[in-house]
PDB file of C-alpha atoms in Angstrom:
ATOM      1  CA  MET A   1     126.056 133.121  77.289  1.00 51.00           C
ATOM      2  CA  GLN A   2     124.710 132.659  73.722  1.00 51.00           C
ATOM      3  CA  GLN A   3     125.072 136.363  73.046  1.00 52.00           C
ATOM      4  CA  GLN A   4     128.713 136.355  73.627  1.00 55.00           C
ATOM      5  CA  THR A   5     129.516 134.004  71.538  1.00 59.00           C
ATOM      6  CA  ARG A   6     127.361 135.396  68.872  1.00 58.00           C
ATOM      7  CA  ASN A   7     129.566 138.547  69.306  1.00 57.00           C
ATOM      8  CA  GLY A   8     132.172 136.752  69.124  1.00 60.00           C
ATOM      9  CA  ARG A   9     131.455 134.784  65.962  1.00 65.00           C
ATOM     10  CA  ILE A  10     130.576 138.363  64.754  1.00 61.00           C
ATOM     11  CA  TRP A  11     133.828 139.736  65.054  1.00 62.00           C
ATOM     12  CA  ILE A  12     135.671 136.836  63.595  1.00 69.00           C
ATOM     13  CA  ILE A  13     133.686 137.519  60.815  1.00 66.00           C
ATOM     14  CA  PHE A  14     134.722 141.400  60.730  1.00 64.00           C
ATOM     15  CA  SER A  15     138.193 140.756  61.471  1.00 68.00           C
ATOM     16  CA  ARG A  16     138.688 138.387  58.102  1.00 68.00           C
ATOM     17  CA  ILE A  17     136.816 140.848  56.147  1.00 67.00           C
ATOM     18  CA  VAL A  18     139.378 143.864  57.692  1.00 66.00           C
ATOM     19  CA  ALA A  19     142.426 141.084  57.097  1.00 69.00           C
ATOM     20  CA  VAL A  20     141.090 141.117  53.362  1.00 66.00           C
ATOM     21  CA  ILE A  21     141.315 144.537  53.056  1.00 64.00           C
ATOM     22  CA  ILE A  22     144.567 145.112  54.636  1.00 66.00           C
ATOM     23  CA  ALA A  23     146.109 142.334  52.929  1.00 66.00           C
ATOM     24  CA  LEU A  24     144.534 143.760  49.342  1.00 61.00           C
ATOM     25  CA  ILE A  25     146.152 147.471  50.581  1.00 61.00           C
ATOM     26  CA  ALA A  26     149.651 145.575  51.230  1.00 64.00           C
ATOM     27  CA  THR A  27     149.632 143.973  48.087  1.00 61.00           C
ATOM     28  CA  THR A  28     149.195 147.729  46.317  1.00 57.00           C
ATOM     29  CA  GLY A  29     151.959 149.012  48.758  1.00 58.00           C
ATOM     30  CA  ILE A  30     154.285 146.101  47.886  1.00 57.00           C
ATOM     31  CA  ALA A  31     153.778 146.437  43.996  1.00 53.00           C
ATOM     32  CA  TYR A  32     154.175 149.618  43.987  1.00 53.00           C
ATOM     33  CA  ALA A  33     158.249 149.283  46.112  1.00 54.00           C
ATOM     34  CA  ALA A  34     158.688 146.862  44.047  1.00 51.00           C
ATOM     35  CA  GLY A  35     158.536 148.926  40.996  1.00 50.00           C
ATOM     36  CA  GLY A  36     162.046 150.503  42.363  1.00 50.00           C
ATOM     37  CA  GLU A  37     160.157 153.997  43.507  1.00 53.00           C
ATOM     38  CA  GLY A  38     159.857 152.843  47.313  1.00 54.00           C
ATOM     39  CA  ILE A  39     157.010 154.119  49.508  1.00 62.00           C
ATOM     40  CA  SER A  40     157.153 157.649  51.267  1.00 65.00           C
ATOM     41  CA  GLU A  41     155.508 158.166  54.200  1.00 66.00           C
ATOM     42  CA  GLY A  42     152.803 160.070  52.520  1.00 68.00           C
ATOM     43  CA  ALA A  43     152.343 157.195  50.406  1.00 72.00           C
ATOM     44  CA  ILE A  44     151.996 155.090  53.357  1.00 75.00           C
ATOM     45  CA  VAL A  45     149.707 157.850  55.627  1.00 77.00           C
ATOM     46  CA  ARG A  46     147.474 157.704  51.996  1.00 79.00           C
ATOM     47  CA  ILE A  47     147.543 154.104  51.834  1.00 79.00           C
ATOM     48  CA  ALA A  48     146.395 153.904  55.758  1.00 80.00           C
ATOM     49  CA  GLY A  49     143.555 156.857  54.865  1.00 82.00           C
ATOM     50  CA  ILE A  50     142.541 153.945  51.909  1.00 83.00           C
ATOM     51  CA  ALA A  51     142.111 151.104  54.032  1.00 82.00           C
ATOM     52  CA  ALA A  52     140.977 152.607  57.101  1.00 84.00           C
ATOM     53  CA  VAL A  53     137.463 154.323  54.328  1.00 86.00           C
ATOM     54  CA  ALA A  54     137.161 150.386  53.472  1.00 84.00           C
ATOM     55  CA  ILE A  55     137.317 149.558  57.121  1.00 83.00           C
ATOM     56  CA  ALA A  56     134.942 151.619  58.072  1.00 86.00           C
ATOM     57  CA  ILE A  57     132.045 151.360  54.928  1.00 87.00           C
ATOM     58  CA  VAL A  58     132.316 147.605  55.699  1.00 84.00           C
ATOM     59  CA  LEU A  59     132.041 147.992  59.686  1.00 83.00           C
ATOM     60  CA  LEU A  60     129.188 150.153  59.320  1.00 86.00           C
ATOM     61  CA  ILE A  61     127.244 148.465  56.648  1.00 84.00           C
ATOM     62  CA  LEU A  62     127.247 145.498  58.819  1.00 81.00           C
ATOM     63  CA  THR A  63     126.677 146.866  62.149  1.00 81.00           C
ATOM     64  CA  GLU A  64     123.717 149.128  60.570  1.00 82.00           C
ATOM     65  CA  PHE A  65     122.096 146.603  58.410  1.00 81.00           C
ATOM     66  CA  VAL A  66     123.481 142.751  58.859  1.00 76.00           C
ATOM     67  CA  PHE A  67     124.360 142.397  63.039  1.00 76.00           C
ATOM     68  CA  ARG A  68     122.061 145.671  64.775  1.00 79.00           C
ATOM     69  CA  GLN A  69     119.841 142.960  66.103  1.00 78.00           C
ATOM     70  CA  ARG A  70     122.272 140.695  66.919  1.00 76.00           C
ATOM     71  CA  VAL A  71     124.842 142.578  69.209  1.00 76.00           C
ATOM     72  CA  SER A  72     124.459 144.210  72.209  1.00 81.00           C
ATOM     73  CA  ARG A  73     123.344 147.837  72.368  1.00 84.00           C
ATOM     74  CA  GLY A  74     126.735 148.757  73.984  1.00 84.00           C
ATOM     75  CA  THR A  75     128.716 146.799  70.985  1.00 82.00           C
ATOM     76  CA  TYR A  76     126.434 148.382  68.233  1.00 84.00           C
ATOM     77  CA  HIS A  77     127.544 152.005  69.762  1.00 86.00           C
ATOM     78  CA  TRP A  78     131.141 150.997  70.176  1.00 86.00           C
ATOM     79  CA  ALA A  79     130.923 149.744  66.551  1.00 83.00           C
ATOM     80  CA  MET A  80     129.492 153.106  65.079  1.00 87.00           C
ATOM     81  CA  LEU A  81     131.801 155.098  66.869  1.00 88.00           C
ATOM     82  CA  VAL A  82     134.943 153.280  65.250  1.00 85.00           C
ATOM     83  CA  ALA A  83     132.938 153.832  62.298  1.00 85.00           C
ATOM     84  CA  LEU A  84     131.702 157.377  61.904  1.00 89.00           C
ATOM     85  CA  LEU A  85     134.394 158.989  64.110  1.00 89.00           C
ATOM     86  CA  LEU A  86     137.311 156.986  64.635  1.00 86.00           C
ATOM     87  CA  LEU A  87     138.144 155.206  61.124  1.00 85.00           C
ATOM     88  CA  PRO A  88     137.111 158.661  59.200  1.00 89.00           C
ATOM     89  CA  SER A  89     139.674 160.928  60.527  1.00 89.00           C
ATOM     90  CA  ILE A  90     142.553 158.460  59.642  1.00 85.00           C
ATOM     91  CA  GLY A  91     141.130 158.910  56.070  1.00 87.00           C
ATOM     92  CA  LEU A  92     140.609 162.614  56.324  1.00 89.00           C
ATOM     93  CA  LEU A  93     144.461 162.833  57.144  1.00 85.00           C
ATOM     94  CA  GLY A  94     145.215 160.216  54.547  1.00 84.00           C
ATOM     95  CA  GLY A  95     143.330 162.844  52.466  1.00 85.00           C
ATOM     96  CA  VAL A  96     144.672 165.485  53.767  1.00 84.00           C
ATOM     97  CA  THR A  97     148.548 164.349  53.484  1.00 82.00           C
ATOM     98  CA  THR A  98     147.482 163.470  49.895  1.00 83.00           C
ATOM     99  CA  VAL A  99     146.375 167.201  48.998  1.00 82.00           C
ATOM    100  CA  PHE A 100     149.772 168.938  51.017  1.00 81.00           C
ATOM    101  CA  GLU A 101     152.032 165.790  49.071  1.00 82.00           C
ATOM    102  CA  GLU A 102     150.572 167.129  45.582  1.00 84.00           C
ATOM    103  CA  THR A 103     151.264 170.309  46.032  1.00 83.00           C
ATOM    104  CA  LYS A 104     154.943 169.823  46.671  1.00 85.00           C
ATOM    105  CA  THR A 105     154.605 168.793  42.630  1.00 89.00           C
ATOM    106  CA  VAL A 106     155.857 170.900  39.628  1.00 92.00           C
ATOM    107  CA  ALA A 107     152.689 170.123  37.873  1.00 89.00           C
ATOM    108  CA  SER A 108     150.515 171.194  40.892  1.00 88.00           C
ATOM    109  CA  CYS A 109     152.133 174.486  40.714  1.00 87.00           C
ATOM    110  CA  SER A 110     151.966 174.552  36.610  1.00 88.00           C
ATOM    111  CA  THR A 111     148.065 174.395  37.228  1.00 86.00           C
ATOM    112  CA  CYS A 112     147.807 178.447  38.383  1.00 83.00           C
ATOM    113  CA  HIS A 113     147.953 180.582  35.137  1.00 80.00           C
ATOM    114  CA  VAL A 114     150.533 182.942  36.911  1.00 84.00           C
ATOM    115  CA  MET A 115     153.163 180.066  37.256  1.00 88.00           C
ATOM    116  CA  HIS A 116     152.991 178.910  33.846  1.00 88.00           C
ATOM    117  CA  ASP A 117     155.817 181.546  32.227  1.00 89.00           C
ATOM    118  CA  PHE A 118     158.102 179.899  35.224  1.00 92.00           C
ATOM    119  CA  VAL A 119     157.230 176.507  34.715  1.00 93.00           C
ATOM    120  CA  ALA A 120     158.388 176.852  31.160  1.00 91.00           C
ATOM    121  CA  ASP A 121     161.073 178.677  31.385  1.00 92.00           C
ATOM    122  CA  MET A 122     162.471 175.630  33.890  1.00 94.00           C
ATOM    123  CA  GLN A 123     161.690 172.654  31.385  1.00 93.00           C
ATOM    124  CA  ASN A 124     163.394 175.037  28.549  1.00 92.00           C
ATOM    125  CA  PRO A 125     166.232 173.031  27.753  1.00 92.00           C
ATOM    126  CA  GLU A 126     167.556 176.591  25.746  1.00 91.00           C
ATOM    127  CA  SER A 127     166.974 178.758  29.068  1.00 91.00           C
ATOM    128  CA  ALA A 128     170.040 179.616  30.747  1.00 89.00           C
ATOM    129  CA  SER A 129     167.816 180.815  34.178  1.00 92.00           C
ATOM    130  CA  LEU A 130     168.798 179.358  37.309  1.00 92.00           C
ATOM    131  CA  ALA A 131     165.829 177.038  38.019  1.00 93.00           C
ATOM    132  CA  ALA A 132     166.306 175.628  34.335  1.00 94.00           C
ATOM    133  CA  ARG A 133     169.902 174.752  34.679  1.00 93.00           C
ATOM    134  CA  HIS A 134     168.571 173.223  38.359  1.00 93.00           C
ATOM    135  CA  PHE A 135     165.802 171.374  36.800  1.00 94.00           C
ATOM    136  CA  GLN A 136     167.633 170.134  33.573  1.00 91.00           C
ATOM    137  CA  ASN A 137     170.674 168.558  35.071  1.00 91.00           C
ATOM    138  CA  ARG A 138     168.568 167.316  37.715  1.00 90.00           C
ATOM    139  CA  TRP A 139     170.364 169.005  40.694  1.00 91.00           C
ATOM    140  CA  ILE A 140     167.153 168.694  42.421  1.00 91.00           C
ATOM    141  CA  PRO A 141     165.360 164.887  41.696  1.00 88.00           C
ATOM    142  CA  ASN A 142     161.935 165.811  42.106  1.00 88.00           C
ATOM    143  CA  ASN A 143     159.587 169.102  43.456  1.00 90.00           C
ATOM    144  CA  GLN A 144     161.942 171.293  42.214  1.00 91.00           C
ATOM    145  CA  CYS A 145     159.655 174.674  42.589  1.00 91.00           C
ATOM    146  CA  TYR A 146     158.664 173.122  46.579  1.00 88.00           C
ATOM    147  CA  ALA A 147     162.916 172.433  47.313  1.00 88.00           C
ATOM    148  CA  CYS A 148     163.723 175.884  46.293  1.00 89.00           C
ATOM    149  CA  HIS A 149     160.429 177.387  47.762  1.00 84.00           C
ATOM    150  CA  THR A 150     159.718 175.451  51.154  1.00 75.00           C
ATOM    151  CA  THR A 151     159.034 178.400  53.055  1.00 70.00           C
ATOM    152  CA  TYR A 152     155.429 178.296  51.414  1.00 58.00           C
ATOM    153  CA  GLY A 153     155.240 174.596  53.764  1.00 55.00           C
ATOM    154  CA  VAL A 154     154.053 173.965  56.747  1.00 57.00           C
ATOM    155  CA  HIS A 155     157.319 174.830  58.497  1.00 58.00           C
ATOM    156  CA  GLY A 156     157.769 177.931  56.626  1.00 62.00           C
ATOM    157  CA  THR A 157     157.635 181.125  58.482  1.00 67.00           C
ATOM    158  CA  ILE A 158     155.421 183.732  59.133  1.00 74.00           C
ATOM    159  CA  GLU A 159     155.884 186.025  56.911  1.00 73.00           C
ATOM    160  CA  SER A 160     155.705 183.216  54.118  1.00 72.00           C
ATOM    161  CA  LYS A 161     152.250 182.366  55.391  1.00 75.00           C
ATOM    162  CA  ARG A 162     150.699 185.745  55.331  1.00 80.00           C
ATOM    163  CA  ASP A 163     152.438 186.369  51.716  1.00 79.00           C
ATOM    164  CA  GLY A 164     150.962 182.878  50.611  1.00 78.00           C
ATOM    165  CA  LEU A 165     147.514 184.088  51.733  1.00 84.00           C
ATOM    166  CA  ARG A 166     147.752 187.121  49.627  1.00 85.00           C
ATOM    167  CA  HIS A 167     149.103 185.289  46.700  1.00 83.00           C
ATOM    168  CA  TRP A 168     145.725 182.845  47.251  1.00 84.00           C
ATOM    169  CA  LEU A 169     143.327 186.076  47.476  1.00 89.00           C
ATOM    170  CA  MET A 170     144.373 187.995  44.668  1.00 87.00           C
ATOM    171  CA  TYR A 171     144.314 184.847  42.634  1.00 84.00           C
ATOM    172  CA  VAL A 172     140.582 183.996  43.605  1.00 85.00           C
ATOM    173  CA  THR A 173     139.768 187.271  42.792  1.00 89.00           C
ATOM    174  CA  ASP A 174     141.279 187.624  39.695  1.00 85.00           C
ATOM    175  CA  THR A 175     143.115 191.202  41.075  1.00 86.00           C
ATOM    176  CA  TYR A 176     146.721 189.940  40.123  1.00 83.00           C
ATOM    177  CA  PRO A 177     148.904 191.462  37.429  1.00 83.00           C
ATOM    178  CA  ASP A 178     149.166 189.110  34.349  1.00 78.00           C
ATOM    179  CA  VAL A 179     153.299 189.971  34.661  1.00 83.00           C
ATOM    180  CA  ILE A 180     153.867 189.406  38.629  1.00 84.00           C
ATOM    181  CA  GLN A 181     157.002 190.765  40.334  1.00 82.00           C
ATOM    182  CA  PHE A 182     158.477 188.609  43.190  1.00 81.00           C
ATOM    183  CA  ARG A 183     158.753 191.261  46.004  1.00 76.00           C
ATOM    184  CA  GLY A 184     160.969 191.051  48.649  1.00 73.00           C
ATOM    185  CA  SER A 185     164.730 188.892  48.271  1.00 78.00           C
ATOM    186  CA  TYR A 186     165.046 185.797  48.063  1.00 85.00           C
ATOM    187  CA  PRO A 187     166.918 183.898  51.119  1.00 87.00           C
ATOM    188  CA  ASN A 188     170.155 182.895  51.085  1.00 91.00           C
ATOM    189  CA  SER A 189     169.789 180.598  53.333  1.00 88.00           C
ATOM    190  CA  SER A 190     167.309 178.200  50.456  1.00 88.00           C
ATOM    191  CA  CYS A 191     170.883 178.356  48.207  1.00 92.00           C
ATOM    192  CA  LEU A 192     172.663 177.768  51.135  1.00 92.00           C
ATOM    193  CA  SER A 193     170.817 174.671  52.616  1.00 89.00           C
ATOM    194  CA  CYS A 194     171.738 172.540  49.274  1.00 90.00           C
ATOM    195  CA  HIS A 195     175.520 174.232  48.532  1.00 92.00           C
ATOM    196  CA  SER A 196     177.094 175.487  51.558  1.00 91.00           C
ATOM    197  CA  GLY A 197     179.736 172.930  52.682  1.00 89.00           C
ATOM    198  CA  THR A 198     180.050 170.884  49.457  1.00 92.00           C
ATOM    199  CA  PRO A 199     183.330 170.993  47.281  1.00 93.00           C
ATOM    200  CA  VAL A 200     182.216 172.783  44.059  1.00 91.00           C
ATOM    201  CA  PHE A 201     181.179 175.752  46.577  1.00 93.00           C
ATOM    202  CA  SER A 202     184.010 176.044  48.984  1.00 91.00           C
ATOM    203  CA  ALA A 203     186.836 176.222  46.284  1.00 93.00           C
ATOM    204  CA  VAL A 204     185.066 179.440  44.934  1.00 93.00           C
ATOM    205  CA  ALA A 205     187.242 182.202  46.474  1.00 93.00           C
ATOM    206  CA  SER A 206     184.568 184.895  46.523  1.00 93.00           C
ATOM    207  CA  HIS A 207     181.892 182.799  48.470  1.00 94.00           C
ATOM    208  CA  GLN A 208     184.624 181.961  51.282  1.00 92.00           C
ATOM    209  CA  ALA A 209     185.512 185.922  51.000  1.00 93.00           C
ATOM    210  CA  LEU A 210     181.650 186.579  50.997  1.00 93.00           C
ATOM    211  CA  ASP A 211     180.859 184.183  53.482  1.00 92.00           C
ATOM    212  CA  GLN A 212     178.773 186.193  56.726  1.00 93.00           C
ATOM    213  CA  GLN A 213     177.820 188.445  53.984  1.00 94.00           C
ATOM    214  CA  LEU A 214     176.118 185.340  52.509  1.00 93.00           C
ATOM    215  CA  LEU A 215     174.698 184.205  55.446  1.00 92.00           C
ATOM    216  CA  ALA A 216     173.282 187.920  56.749  1.00 92.00           C
ATOM    217  CA  ASP A 217     171.846 188.272  53.132  1.00 91.00           C
ATOM    218  CA  GLU A 218     173.672 191.299  52.581  1.00 92.00           C
ATOM    219  CA  VAL A 219     174.753 190.081  49.166  1.00 92.00           C
ATOM    220  CA  ALA A 220     172.173 187.818  47.336  1.00 92.00           C
ATOM    221  CA  CYS A 221     173.544 184.860  45.919  1.00 92.00           C
ATOM    222  CA  ALA A 222     171.487 186.243  42.191  1.00 89.00           C
ATOM    223  CA  THR A 223     174.036 189.296  42.303  1.00 89.00           C
ATOM    224  CA  CYS A 224     176.236 186.814  40.642  1.00 90.00           C
ATOM    225  CA  HIS A 225     174.360 184.006  39.323  1.00 90.00           C
ATOM    226  CA  GLY A 226     171.906 185.748  37.455  1.00 84.00           C
ATOM    227  CA  PRO A 227     168.339 185.341  38.004  1.00 86.00           C
ATOM    228  CA  PRO A 228     166.446 182.410  39.127  1.00 90.00           C
ATOM    229  CA  HIS A 229     163.874 183.225  36.818  1.00 92.00           C
ATOM    230  CA  PRO A 230     163.297 185.203  33.539  1.00 90.00           C
ATOM    231  CA  THR A 231     162.920 188.424  34.405  1.00 87.00           C
ATOM    232  CA  PRO A 232     158.908 190.595  34.270  1.00 86.00           C
ATOM    233  CA  PRO A 233     160.154 192.564  30.561  1.00 86.00           C
ATOM    234  CA  GLU A 234     161.557 188.448  29.354  1.00 84.00           C
ATOM    235  CA  ARG A 235     157.947 187.499  30.707  1.00 84.00           C
ATOM    236  CA  GLN A 236     156.255 190.564  28.962  1.00 80.00           C
ATOM    237  CA  THR A 237     158.249 190.091  25.702  1.00 80.00           C
ATOM    238  CA  ALA A 238     157.359 186.587  25.503  1.00 76.00           C
ATOM    239  CA  GLN A 239     153.897 186.840  26.222  1.00 75.00           C
ATOM    240  CA  GLU A 240     153.067 189.732  23.417  1.00 71.00           C
ATOM    241  CA  GLU A 241     155.136 186.803  21.076  1.00 73.00           C
ATOM    242  CA  GLU A 242     152.589 184.387  21.547  1.00 67.00           C
TER     243      GLU A 242
END
């Protein structure tokens, strides 16, 4: 009976510590939301991961160094299981989510040397490329690179995963050409997912006349609207002038 009472008091202390940690994390989230940016699903998972790691550390220290001799063997094992497996798993999920969210940003894309020319052109107010016009006019508010290249994402096609792996291997082995070239064709579905059905798009007669060809990728959007990025010769010239 005394052992049960002692265990109850210990878990009350622990629950209060956990409550304080959660309150601090929640306060941070509320302050972030009050800034007008809101909290995305990724941010929620990230905050939960931080909270889980903090709670796991507190639980591990208390269980191993403070309460080990005061709790039953079964309680000790359960506490260690939660501190060493369950809570770190939540923290790992938060970390993975953070990495995935970060890779969507333009800053992440620009960290690769081969992407410098593309990002520089996109952010150049004097450029007339499709990417630059979308960026400068804020037709895509955030994560402009990822918005048009979502085939690299978790829900992308097998072909995109294959190409992504090939790109990664060439990058880490430093076997890529300094002026890279795009293989294949850009799917119209990436353009039509935003533009199709809008009044501006529907008002163009050629869009209506070529509706089926556009859906079937028989006619590329870039055929009429120009290249989305500088062509290889243009990028080669730009590098030589630097």
